[in-house]
Amino acid sequence: MLILGIESSTSQVGCAIGGHEGVLASAHSSRGKRHAENLTPQIEFVCEQARVGLQEISVVAVDIGPGLYTGLRVGVTSAVSIAFGLNIPMIGVTSLDLVAYPIRHCQKLIVAAVDARRDEIFHANYRQVPGGIQRISEPAVTSPEDLSAELLASNDEVQLVGDGAIRYADHFKDLKGVEPAEPGLAFPSASSLVQLAHAKALREDFVKPSELKPLYLRKPDALEIDKQKRRVDR
Amino acid sequence: MTQGLVLAIETSCDETAAAVVADGKHVLSSVVSSQVDIHARYGGVVPEVASRAHVDLITPVIAQTLIEAGIEHHDLDLVAATRGPGLIGSLLVGVSAAKSLALVWNKPFIGVNHLEGHLYSSFLEEPDLELPMIILLVSGGHTMLVSMDKHLTYRVLGQTLDDAAGEAYDKVARYLGLGYPGGPIIDKLATSGQAEISFPRPMIGEGYDFSFSGLKTAVINYVRKNPDELDENIAASFQEAVVEVLVTKTIRAAKDENAVSVCIGGGVAANSRLREAILDACPKEGLKPFIPSRSYCTDNAAMIGAAAWRRFKHDGPSDLATGADPNLRIPE
Ligand SMILES: [Zn+2]
């Protein structure tokens, strides 16, 4: 079983191929706003590197967000189109699961925090369980102030991870028992996606391309709608 | 065997569309899933709402298009998508889908200029249109006069300096509380009204550029001063002013440029009064008019397939590193 993983919900875009033998090849780039340009050539590149033809892929895994909407849509649309084009199933994984995954051996409460822009953070909590970690809260969006207040009230030893924790580091740096995020692990990686998806694939935890939906967590921006109305009223 | 089978995708604004076109002119299938009901609530297209709807609709629309065309993906020769101009978030959905499908099906990909698509919509029904030709391209986003001297060679003679014609329709309809989109609503109302109010004909005697902002303001001022005037009469009079400006400039451009044919395209080209006026004016000046079916005037993917095949034969495929360009202009 070969899995193609696509990840583009942050300022980064990446993809990887892997399966039983682990990750065979991966690529990522972090030049902001270049998701659509970079992704398709990247997929070609990882196939070449892994010496795999696209026809041999049996599952497409994708980061379904939450994250930055434009990049997220490029990744989800590309992944769904590939799965549709090859007539194969999909696996969706949240960006928060992806940033928590590399620190799965941590004993503390893991809080994944992805930058949501406009002074907000997407976040979820994780606990260690035998064989990995488990998400113990639903992905949510909140202000850094509210998240830091929540952490302060929890009395848990906390490990923060994700680019949201780095961008709003000032809100978390003086909190007792809260360990700041490590910059090297700030972004979801396509390699983690392939590894996580592999475990899910063994349980046949698949969705059809038509069932896969991005996780936005916010309604279409009210500000944007007001702006549009003003434009029309001009 | 059919030659030049193109799967074309169009997501530049608020229609999610796909089509299969053979040889740049025979439409095997054309599916358009309109989001107009979704946006009507907001009184205009909201970019984030449009982008989200495209993600949900794109695969079902493509699947439906292939089924209706009765072909398998093996039969395709090219996968095309609109790469601009338009809303960036919407364009990226179509471009990403098309590039991904081209990659997995091992077909060439081409990124298409939406405006070039509109310019080629006439050739879907009338492949032998004679050049040189003047095309009036009028929609919610664009108002321009283009001269097509030979295939794939254009000159933009004039365009709007402020509001697009369709935008003026939307704003007037909005001011009158008639709803969205304004074009079809005003068109329908106008049929039972009298075009007796003399609204200005902006820039009608000068050059090929357009300006509709002043006309819109004149309508609003008139309605303020005459609150009892029937909406039907306002609609008919406003429409008459818009159409007279559009047609006068189009005919003048065609004569000045020694064009043989005159075509219209874009959402406003679905307007019944404009269609009638063009058909009426052209023969008097020895010009051959062609008016595409309404479904090929408003945004659709069949026209993208027509332009895609012409471009592909001339320029070859686009790179898979192609992105979207919201400000793409007509290639001159
Ligand atoms: Zn258009």
Coordinates of C-alpha atoms and ligand atoms in Angstrom, one line a residue:
Chain A
M1 CA 0.0 0.0 0.0
L2 CA 1.4 3.4 -1.1
I3 CA 0.1 6.6 0.3
L4 CA 0.5 10.1 -1.2
G5 CA 0.3 12.7 1.5
I6 CA -0.4 16.4 0.8
E7 CA -0.1 19.2 3.3
S8 CA -0.7 22.9 2.6
S9 CA -2.7 24.4 5.5
T10 CA 0.0 26.7 6.8
S11 CA 2.5 29.0 5.0
Q12 CA 4.3 25.8 4.0
V13 CA 3.3 23.3 1.3
G14 CA 4.6 19.8 1.1
C15 CA 4.0 16.3 0.0
A16 CA 5.4 12.8 0.8
I17 CA 5.0 9.2 -0.4
G18 CA 5.3 6.2 1.9
G19 CA 3.7 3.0 3.2
H20 CA 4.8 -0.1 5.1
E21 CA 8.4 0.8 4.6
G22 CA 8.0 4.2 6.1
V23 CA 8.4 7.5 4.2
L24 CA 10.0 6.9 0.8
A25 CA 10.4 10.6 -0.3
S26 CA 9.2 14.0 0.8
A27 CA 9.4 17.6 -0.3
H28 CA 8.4 20.9 1.2
S29 CA 8.7 24.6 0.5
S30 CA 8.0 27.6 2.6
R31 CA 7.8 30.5 0.2
G32 CA 4.5 32.0 1.3
K33 CA 1.6 32.1 -1.1
R34 CA 3.1 29.8 -3.7
H35 CA 1.1 26.7 -2.8
A36 CA -0.6 26.2 -6.1
E37 CA 2.6 26.8 -8.2
N38 CA 4.7 24.5 -6.0
L39 CA 2.5 21.6 -5.2
T40 CA 2.0 19.9 -8.6
P41 CA 5.7 19.9 -9.5
Q42 CA 6.5 18.7 -5.9
I43 CA 4.2 15.6 -6.4
E44 CA 6.0 14.8 -9.6
F45 CA 9.3 15.2 -7.8
V46 CA 8.6 12.9 -4.9
C47 CA 7.3 10.2 -7.2
E48 CA 10.5 10.4 -9.1
Q49 CA 12.6 10.3 -5.9
A50 CA 10.6 7.4 -4.5
R51 CA 10.7 5.7 -8.0
V52 CA 6.9 5.3 -7.8
G53 CA 4.4 5.9 -10.6
L54 CA 1.3 7.9 -9.6
Q55 CA -0.8 4.9 -10.8
E56 CA 0.7 2.8 -8.0
I57 CA -0.7 5.1 -5.3
S58 CA -3.5 3.4 -3.5
V59 CA -4.5 6.1 -0.9
V60 CA -4.4 9.9 -0.9
A61 CA -4.0 11.5 2.6
V62 CA -4.5 15.2 3.1
D63 CA -4.2 17.8 5.8
I64 CA -7.9 19.1 6.1
G65 CA -7.0 22.1 8.3
P66 CA -7.7 24.1 10.2
G67 CA -5.3 26.6 8.7
L68 CA -4.9 29.4 6.2
Y69 CA -7.8 29.1 3.8
T70 CA -6.2 29.7 0.5
G71 CA -3.4 27.1 1.0
L72 CA -5.8 24.7 2.6
R73 CA -8.1 24.8 -0.5
V74 CA -5.2 24.2 -2.9
G75 CA -4.1 21.1 -0.9
V76 CA -7.6 19.7 -0.5
T77 CA -8.7 20.4 -4.1
S78 CA -5.5 18.8 -5.4
A79 CA -5.8 15.8 -3.1
V80 CA -9.4 15.2 -3.9
S81 CA -8.8 15.6 -7.7
I82 CA -5.9 13.0 -7.5
A83 CA -8.1 10.5 -5.6
F84 CA -11.0 11.1 -8.0
G85 CA -8.7 10.8 -11.0
L86 CA -7.2 7.6 -9.8
N87 CA -10.5 6.3 -8.3
I88 CA -8.9 5.6 -4.9
P89 CA -9.9 6.4 -1.3
M90 CA -8.7 9.2 0.9
I91 CA -7.7 9.9 4.5
G92 CA -8.2 13.3 6.1
V93 CA -6.0 14.3 9.1
T94 CA -6.3 17.7 11.0
S95 CA -3.3 20.0 11.0
L96 CA -3.4 20.0 14.8
D97 CA -3.0 16.2 14.9
L98 CA -0.1 16.7 12.5
V99 CA 1.8 19.2 14.7
A100 CA 1.1 17.1 17.9
Y101 CA 2.3 13.8 16.3
P102 CA 6.1 14.4 16.3
I103 CA 6.1 15.0 20.1
R104 CA 3.9 12.0 20.8
H105 CA 6.4 10.7 23.4
C106 CA 5.9 13.7 25.6
Q107 CA 4.2 12.9 29.0
K108 CA 2.7 16.3 29.5
L109 CA -0.6 17.7 28.1
I110 CA 0.2 18.6 24.5
V111 CA -1.5 21.7 23.2
A112 CA -1.3 22.1 19.4
A113 CA -1.7 25.7 18.3
V114 CA -1.8 26.7 14.6
D115 CA -1.8 30.3 13.5
A116 CA -5.3 31.4 12.4
R117 CA -4.2 35.0 11.6
R118 CA -6.3 38.0 12.7
D119 CA -5.1 37.6 16.3
E120 CA -6.5 34.1 16.7
I121 CA -5.3 30.5 17.1
F122 CA -6.6 27.1 16.1
H123 CA -6.0 24.7 18.9
A124 CA -6.7 21.2 20.4
N125 CA -5.4 19.2 23.4
Y126 CA -3.7 15.8 23.3
R127 CA -2.8 13.1 25.9
Q128 CA -0.4 10.2 25.6
V129 CA -2.1 6.8 25.3
P130 CA -0.5 3.4 24.7
G131 CA 0.9 3.4 21.1
G132 CA 0.7 7.2 20.6
I133 CA -1.5 10.2 21.5
Q134 CA -5.2 10.9 21.5
R135 CA -7.0 14.2 20.9
I136 CA -9.0 15.0 24.0
S137 CA -10.7 18.2 22.8
E138 CA -12.4 19.3 19.6
P139 CA -10.4 21.6 17.3
A140 CA -11.4 25.2 18.1
V141 CA -10.5 28.8 17.3
T142 CA -9.8 31.4 20.0
S143 CA -7.7 34.4 20.9
P144 CA -4.2 34.0 22.4
E145 CA -5.5 35.7 25.6
D146 CA -8.3 33.2 26.1
L147 CA -6.0 30.2 25.3
S148 CA -3.4 31.4 27.8
A149 CA -6.1 31.9 30.4
E150 CA -7.3 28.4 29.8
L151 CA -3.8 27.0 30.2
L152 CA -3.3 28.9 33.4
A153 CA -6.6 27.5 34.8
S154 CA -5.8 23.9 33.9
N155 CA -3.0 23.3 36.4
D156 CA -1.5 20.8 33.9
E157 CA 2.1 20.6 32.8
V158 CA 1.8 21.8 29.2
Q159 CA 3.9 21.3 26.1
L160 CA 2.9 23.9 23.4
V161 CA 3.6 23.1 19.8
G162 CA 2.8 24.8 16.4
D163 CA 3.3 28.1 14.6
G164 CA 0.4 29.7 16.5
A165 CA 2.3 29.2 19.8
I166 CA 5.4 30.8 18.2
R167 CA 3.6 33.8 16.6
Y168 CA 1.8 34.6 19.9
A169 CA 4.7 33.5 22.1
D170 CA 4.4 36.6 24.3
H171 CA 1.1 35.4 25.6
F172 CA 2.5 32.1 26.8
K173 CA 6.1 32.9 27.9
D174 CA 5.4 33.7 31.5
L175 CA 2.9 31.0 32.2
K176 CA 4.0 28.6 34.9
G177 CA 4.2 24.9 33.9
V178 CA 3.9 25.8 30.2
E179 CA 6.8 24.9 28.0
P180 CA 7.1 26.9 24.8
A181 CA 7.0 25.4 21.4
E182 CA 10.1 24.3 19.6
P183 CA 10.5 26.2 16.4
G184 CA 11.8 23.2 14.4
L185 CA 8.5 21.4 14.9
A186 CA 6.2 24.4 14.3
F187 CA 4.7 23.2 11.0
P188 CA 2.6 20.2 10.0
S189 CA 4.8 17.9 7.9
A190 CA 3.8 15.7 5.0
S191 CA 6.0 12.9 6.4
S192 CA 4.0 12.9 9.6
L193 CA 0.8 12.9 7.5
V194 CA 1.9 9.7 5.7
Q195 CA 2.9 8.0 8.9
L196 CA -0.4 8.9 10.6
A197 CA -2.4 8.0 7.5
H198 CA -0.7 4.6 7.3
A199 CA -2.0 3.7 10.8
K200 CA -5.5 4.8 9.8
A201 CA -5.2 2.9 6.5
L202 CA -4.5 -0.3 8.4
R203 CA -7.8 0.2 10.2
E204 CA -9.4 1.0 6.8
D205 CA -10.4 4.4 8.1
F206 CA -11.1 5.8 4.6
V207 CA -13.4 8.4 3.1
K208 CA -14.5 8.9 -0.5
P209 CA -13.2 11.9 -2.3
S210 CA -16.8 13.3 -2.4
E211 CA -17.0 13.0 1.4
L212 CA -13.8 14.9 2.3
K213 CA -14.3 18.4 3.5
P214 CA -11.9 21.1 4.7
L215 CA -12.1 22.1 8.3
Y216 CA -12.5 25.9 8.3
L217 CA -13.7 26.4 11.9
R218 CA -14.8 29.9 11.0
K219 CA -17.8 31.2 9.1
P220 CA -16.9 33.1 5.9
D221 CA -15.6 36.4 7.3
A222 CA -18.2 38.9 8.3
L223 CA -15.7 41.6 7.7
E224 CA -15.2 40.5 4.2
I225 CA -19.0 40.5 3.5
D226 CA -19.3 44.1 4.9
K227 CA -16.4 45.2 2.7
Q228 CA -18.2 43.7 -0.3
K229 CA -21.4 45.5 0.6
R230 CA -19.6 48.8 0.9
R231 CA -18.0 48.2 -2.5
V232 CA -21.5 47.6 -4.0
D233 CA -22.9 50.7 -2.3
R234 CA -20.1 52.9 -3.4
Chain B
M1 CA -12.2 9.2 -33.9
T2 CA -12.9 12.6 -32.4
Q3 CA -9.9 14.9 -32.4
G4 CA -8.8 17.4 -29.7
L5 CA -10.9 16.4 -26.7
V6 CA -10.5 19.0 -24.0
L7 CA -11.7 18.8 -20.5
A8 CA -12.1 22.5 -19.5
I9 CA -12.7 23.9 -16.0
E10 CA -13.9 27.4 -15.1
T11 CA -14.0 28.8 -11.6
S12 CA -13.1 32.4 -11.9
C13 CA -16.0 33.9 -10.1
D14 CA -19.2 32.3 -8.8
E15 CA -20.0 29.6 -11.3
T16 CA -18.4 26.2 -10.9
A17 CA -18.2 24.9 -14.5
A18 CA -16.7 22.1 -16.6
A19 CA -17.1 21.1 -20.2
V20 CA -15.8 18.6 -22.7
V21 CA -15.2 20.3 -26.1
A22 CA -13.9 18.6 -29.3
D23 CA -11.6 20.4 -31.7
G24 CA -12.3 23.8 -30.0
K25 CA -15.9 23.9 -31.3
H26 CA -18.1 20.9 -30.7
V27 CA -19.5 20.9 -27.2
L28 CA -20.0 17.3 -26.0
S29 CA -21.1 18.5 -22.5
S30 CA -21.2 21.7 -20.5
V31 CA -22.1 21.7 -16.8
V32 CA -22.5 25.0 -14.9
S33 CA -23.3 24.9 -11.2
S34 CA -24.3 28.4 -10.3
Q35 CA -23.8 29.8 -6.8
V36 CA -26.1 32.7 -7.5
D37 CA -28.6 31.7 -4.8
I38 CA -25.9 31.5 -2.2
H39 CA -24.6 35.0 -3.0
A40 CA -28.0 36.6 -3.4
R41 CA -28.2 36.7 0.4
Y42 CA -25.2 39.0 0.6
G43 CA -26.2 41.1 -2.4
G44 CA -23.1 40.3 -4.3
V45 CA -20.3 37.7 -4.7
V46 CA -18.4 37.2 -1.4
P47 CA -15.0 35.8 -2.4
E48 CA -14.6 33.4 0.6
V49 CA -18.1 32.0 0.2
A50 CA -17.4 31.5 -3.5
S51 CA -14.1 29.7 -2.9
R52 CA -15.7 27.3 -0.4
A53 CA -18.5 26.5 -2.7
H54 CA -16.0 25.8 -5.6
V55 CA -14.2 23.2 -3.4
D56 CA -17.4 21.4 -2.7
L57 CA -18.7 21.5 -6.2
I58 CA -15.7 21.0 -8.4
T59 CA -15.4 17.2 -8.4
P60 CA -19.1 16.5 -8.8
V61 CA -19.2 19.0 -11.7
I62 CA -16.2 17.4 -13.4
A63 CA -17.7 13.8 -12.9
Q64 CA -21.0 14.9 -14.3
T65 CA -19.4 16.5 -17.3
L66 CA -17.5 13.4 -18.2
I67 CA -20.6 11.3 -17.9
E68 CA -22.7 13.6 -20.0
A69 CA -20.0 13.7 -22.7
G70 CA -20.0 9.9 -22.7
I71 CA -16.2 9.7 -22.6
E72 CA -13.5 8.2 -20.3
H73 CA -10.5 10.2 -19.2
H74 CA -8.3 8.1 -21.5
D75 CA -10.0 9.7 -24.4
L76 CA -8.9 13.3 -23.4
D77 CA -6.1 15.1 -25.2
L78 CA -5.9 18.1 -22.9
V79 CA -7.0 19.4 -19.5
A80 CA -7.6 23.1 -19.2
A81 CA -8.6 25.6 -16.5
T82 CA -9.1 29.4 -16.3
R83 CA -6.0 30.9 -14.6
G84 CA -7.3 34.5 -14.6
P85 CA -8.5 37.1 -14.4
G86 CA -10.9 36.6 -11.5
L87 CA -11.1 36.0 -7.7
I88 CA -7.8 34.5 -6.6
G89 CA -9.3 31.9 -4.2
S90 CA -11.8 30.8 -6.8
L91 CA -9.3 30.5 -9.6
L92 CA -6.9 28.4 -7.5
V93 CA -9.5 25.7 -7.0
G94 CA -10.0 25.2 -10.8
V95 CA -6.2 25.4 -11.5
S96 CA -5.4 23.0 -8.8
A97 CA -8.0 20.5 -9.9
A98 CA -7.0 20.7 -13.6
K99 CA -3.2 20.4 -12.9
S100 CA -3.8 17.4 -10.6
L101 CA -6.0 15.6 -13.1
A102 CA -3.5 16.3 -15.9
L103 CA -0.8 14.8 -13.7
V104 CA -2.6 11.6 -12.8
W105 CA -4.1 11.1 -16.2
N106 CA -0.8 11.9 -17.9
K107 CA -2.3 14.6 -20.1
P108 CA -1.0 18.0 -21.0
F109 CA -2.4 21.0 -19.0
I110 CA -3.1 24.5 -20.2
G111 CA -4.0 27.6 -18.2
V112 CA -6.5 29.8 -20.0
N113 CA -7.3 33.5 -20.0
H114 CA -11.0 33.9 -19.0
L115 CA -11.4 36.9 -21.3
E116 CA -10.0 34.9 -24.3
G117 CA -12.6 32.3 -23.4
H118 CA -15.4 34.9 -23.7
L119 CA -13.8 36.1 -27.1
Y120 CA -14.0 32.5 -28.3
S121 CA -17.6 31.7 -27.1
S122 CA -19.1 32.7 -30.5
F123 CA -17.0 30.1 -32.3
L124 CA -18.7 27.3 -30.4
E125 CA -21.9 27.9 -32.4
E126 CA -20.4 29.6 -35.5
P127 CA -17.0 28.2 -36.1
D128 CA -16.7 30.0 -39.5
L129 CA -17.1 33.5 -38.3
E130 CA -15.2 35.9 -40.5
L131 CA -12.4 38.1 -39.2
P132 CA -11.6 40.9 -38.5
M133 CA -14.3 41.0 -35.9
I134 CA -15.3 43.5 -33.1
I135 CA -16.3 41.9 -29.9
L136 CA -18.2 43.7 -27.1
L137 CA -17.4 42.0 -23.9
V138 CA -19.8 43.0 -21.1
S139 CA -20.2 41.4 -17.7
G140 CA -20.2 42.2 -14.0
G141 CA -16.5 42.5 -14.0
H142 CA -15.6 43.7 -17.5
T143 CA -16.8 46.2 -20.2
M144 CA -14.5 46.3 -23.2
L145 CA -14.4 46.5 -27.0
V146 CA -11.9 44.2 -28.5
S147 CA -10.8 43.9 -32.1
M148 CA -9.9 40.3 -33.2
D149 CA -7.8 40.8 -36.4
K150 CA -6.9 37.2 -36.8
H151 CA -7.1 34.2 -34.5
L152 CA -5.4 34.7 -31.1
T153 CA -4.5 38.3 -32.0
Y154 CA -6.4 41.0 -30.3
R155 CA -6.4 44.8 -29.6
V156 CA -8.3 46.2 -26.8
L157 CA -9.9 49.4 -28.2
G158 CA -11.6 50.6 -25.1
Q159 CA -12.8 49.7 -21.7
T160 CA -14.7 51.0 -18.7
L161 CA -13.1 53.8 -16.7
D162 CA -15.2 53.0 -13.6
D163 CA -18.1 50.5 -13.2
A164 CA -18.5 47.6 -15.5
A165 CA -21.9 47.5 -17.2
G166 CA -23.1 44.5 -15.1
E167 CA -21.9 46.3 -12.0
A168 CA -24.1 49.3 -12.9
Y169 CA -27.1 47.0 -13.3
D170 CA -26.4 45.4 -9.9
K171 CA -26.1 48.8 -8.2
V172 CA -29.2 50.3 -9.7
A173 CA -31.2 47.1 -8.8
R174 CA -29.8 47.2 -5.3
Y175 CA -30.8 50.9 -4.9
L176 CA -34.3 50.1 -6.1
G177 CA -34.5 47.2 -3.7
L178 CA -35.0 44.7 -6.5
G179 CA -32.5 42.1 -5.4
Y180 CA -29.4 40.4 -6.9
P181 CA -28.2 39.9 -9.6
G182 CA -29.5 43.1 -11.2
G183 CA -29.1 42.3 -14.9
P184 CA -31.9 39.7 -15.3
I185 CA -34.3 41.5 -12.9
I186 CA -34.0 44.9 -14.7
D187 CA -34.2 43.2 -18.1
K188 CA -37.5 41.6 -17.1
L189 CA -39.0 44.8 -15.5
A190 CA -38.0 46.9 -18.5
T191 CA -40.2 44.8 -20.8
S192 CA -43.3 46.3 -19.1
G193 CA -42.0 49.8 -18.7
Q194 CA -41.6 52.9 -20.9
A195 CA -38.1 54.2 -21.7
E196 CA -39.2 57.8 -21.4
I197 CA -36.9 59.2 -18.8
S198 CA -33.9 60.8 -20.5
F199 CA -30.9 59.5 -18.5
P200 CA -27.4 60.6 -19.7
R201 CA -25.5 58.6 -22.3
P202 CA -22.0 58.9 -20.8
M203 CA -19.1 59.5 -23.3
I204 CA -21.3 58.3 -26.2
G205 CA -19.6 60.5 -28.7
E206 CA -16.0 60.2 -27.4
G207 CA -13.6 57.3 -28.2
Y208 CA -14.2 53.7 -27.2
D209 CA -13.9 53.9 -23.4
F210 CA -17.0 53.6 -21.2
S211 CA -18.1 55.2 -17.9
F212 CA -21.3 54.0 -16.1
S213 CA -20.7 55.4 -12.7
G214 CA -22.3 58.8 -13.6
L215 CA -25.3 57.1 -15.2
K216 CA -25.9 55.1 -12.0
T217 CA -25.7 58.3 -9.9
A218 CA -28.2 60.0 -12.3
V219 CA -30.6 57.2 -11.8
I220 CA -30.3 57.4 -8.1
N221 CA -30.8 61.1 -8.1
Y222 CA -33.8 60.8 -10.3
V223 CA -35.4 58.2 -8.0
R224 CA -34.8 60.5 -5.0
K225 CA -36.6 63.4 -6.7
N226 CA -39.4 61.2 -8.2
P227 CA -40.2 58.6 -5.6
D228 CA -43.5 57.7 -7.2
E229 CA -42.0 56.8 -10.6
L230 CA -42.6 53.2 -11.6
D231 CA -39.7 50.8 -11.2
E232 CA -40.6 49.5 -14.7
N233 CA -40.1 52.9 -16.3
I234 CA -36.8 53.5 -14.5
A235 CA -35.5 50.0 -15.5
A236 CA -36.5 50.5 -19.1
S237 CA -35.0 54.0 -19.3
F238 CA -31.8 53.0 -17.5
Q239 CA -31.4 49.9 -19.8
E240 CA -32.0 52.0 -22.9
A241 CA -29.2 54.4 -21.9
V242 CA -26.8 51.5 -21.2
V243 CA -27.6 49.7 -24.5
E244 CA -27.5 52.8 -26.6
V245 CA -24.0 53.6 -25.4
L246 CA -22.8 50.0 -25.9
V247 CA -24.3 49.6 -29.3
T248 CA -23.2 53.0 -30.6
K249 CA -19.6 52.5 -29.7
T250 CA -19.5 48.9 -30.9
I251 CA -20.9 49.9 -34.4
R252 CA -18.5 52.9 -34.6
A253 CA -15.5 50.7 -33.7
A254 CA -16.6 48.1 -36.3
K255 CA -16.8 50.7 -39.0
D256 CA -13.5 52.5 -38.0
E257 CA -11.7 49.1 -37.9
N258 CA -13.2 47.8 -41.1
A259 CA -14.5 44.8 -39.3
V260 CA -16.6 42.2 -41.1
S261 CA -18.4 40.7 -38.0
V262 CA -19.6 41.9 -34.7
C263 CA -20.0 39.6 -31.6
I264 CA -21.0 40.0 -28.0
G265 CA -20.0 38.0 -25.0
G266 CA -20.2 38.1 -21.2
G267 CA -23.1 38.0 -18.8
V268 CA -24.6 41.3 -19.9
A269 CA -24.7 39.9 -23.5
A270 CA -27.6 37.8 -22.2
N271 CA -29.6 41.0 -21.9
S272 CA -32.6 40.9 -24.3
R273 CA -32.5 44.6 -25.3
L274 CA -28.8 44.5 -26.0
R275 CA -29.2 41.4 -28.2
E276 CA -32.1 43.0 -30.1
A277 CA -30.3 46.3 -30.6
I278 CA -27.1 44.7 -32.0
L279 CA -29.1 42.5 -34.4
D280 CA -31.0 45.6 -35.5
A281 CA -28.0 48.0 -35.9
C282 CA -25.4 45.7 -37.6
P283 CA -27.2 44.9 -41.0
K284 CA -27.8 48.7 -41.5
E285 CA -24.1 49.2 -41.5
G286 CA -23.2 46.1 -43.6
L287 CA -21.9 44.2 -40.6
K288 CA -22.6 40.6 -39.8
P289 CA -23.7 40.2 -36.2
F290 CA -23.5 37.0 -34.2
I291 CA -25.1 36.6 -30.8
P292 CA -24.2 33.5 -28.9
S293 CA -26.8 31.5 -26.9
R294 CA -27.3 33.0 -23.5
S295 CA -25.6 30.0 -21.8
Y296 CA -22.4 30.7 -23.7
C297 CA -22.6 34.5 -22.8
T298 CA -22.6 33.9 -19.1
D299 CA -19.6 32.2 -17.5
N300 CA -19.2 28.6 -18.7
A301 CA -16.4 26.1 -19.4
A302 CA -17.2 25.4 -23.0
M303 CA -15.7 28.7 -24.0
I304 CA -12.6 27.9 -22.0
G305 CA -12.3 24.6 -23.9
A306 CA -12.6 26.5 -27.2
A307 CA -9.9 29.0 -26.3
A308 CA -7.8 26.2 -24.7
W309 CA -7.6 24.1 -27.9
R310 CA -6.7 27.1 -30.1
R311 CA -4.0 28.2 -27.6
F312 CA -2.6 24.7 -27.2
K313 CA -2.2 24.2 -30.9
H314 CA -0.4 27.5 -31.1
D315 CA 1.7 27.7 -27.9
G316 CA 1.8 24.1 -26.5
P317 CA 1.0 23.1 -22.9
S318 CA 1.5 25.2 -19.8
D319 CA 4.0 24.3 -17.1
L320 CA 2.7 22.4 -14.1
A321 CA 4.1 25.2 -12.0
T322 CA 1.4 27.5 -13.4
G323 CA -0.5 29.4 -10.8
A324 CA -3.5 31.7 -10.9
D325 CA -3.3 35.4 -11.9
P326 CA -6.2 37.5 -10.7
N327 CA -5.2 40.4 -12.8
L328 CA -4.4 38.6 -16.1
R329 CA -5.1 40.9 -19.1
I330 CA -6.1 40.1 -22.7
P331 CA -2.9 39.0 -24.5
E332 CA -2.2 41.7 -27.1
Ligands
ZN1 ZN -16.8 36.1 -17.4

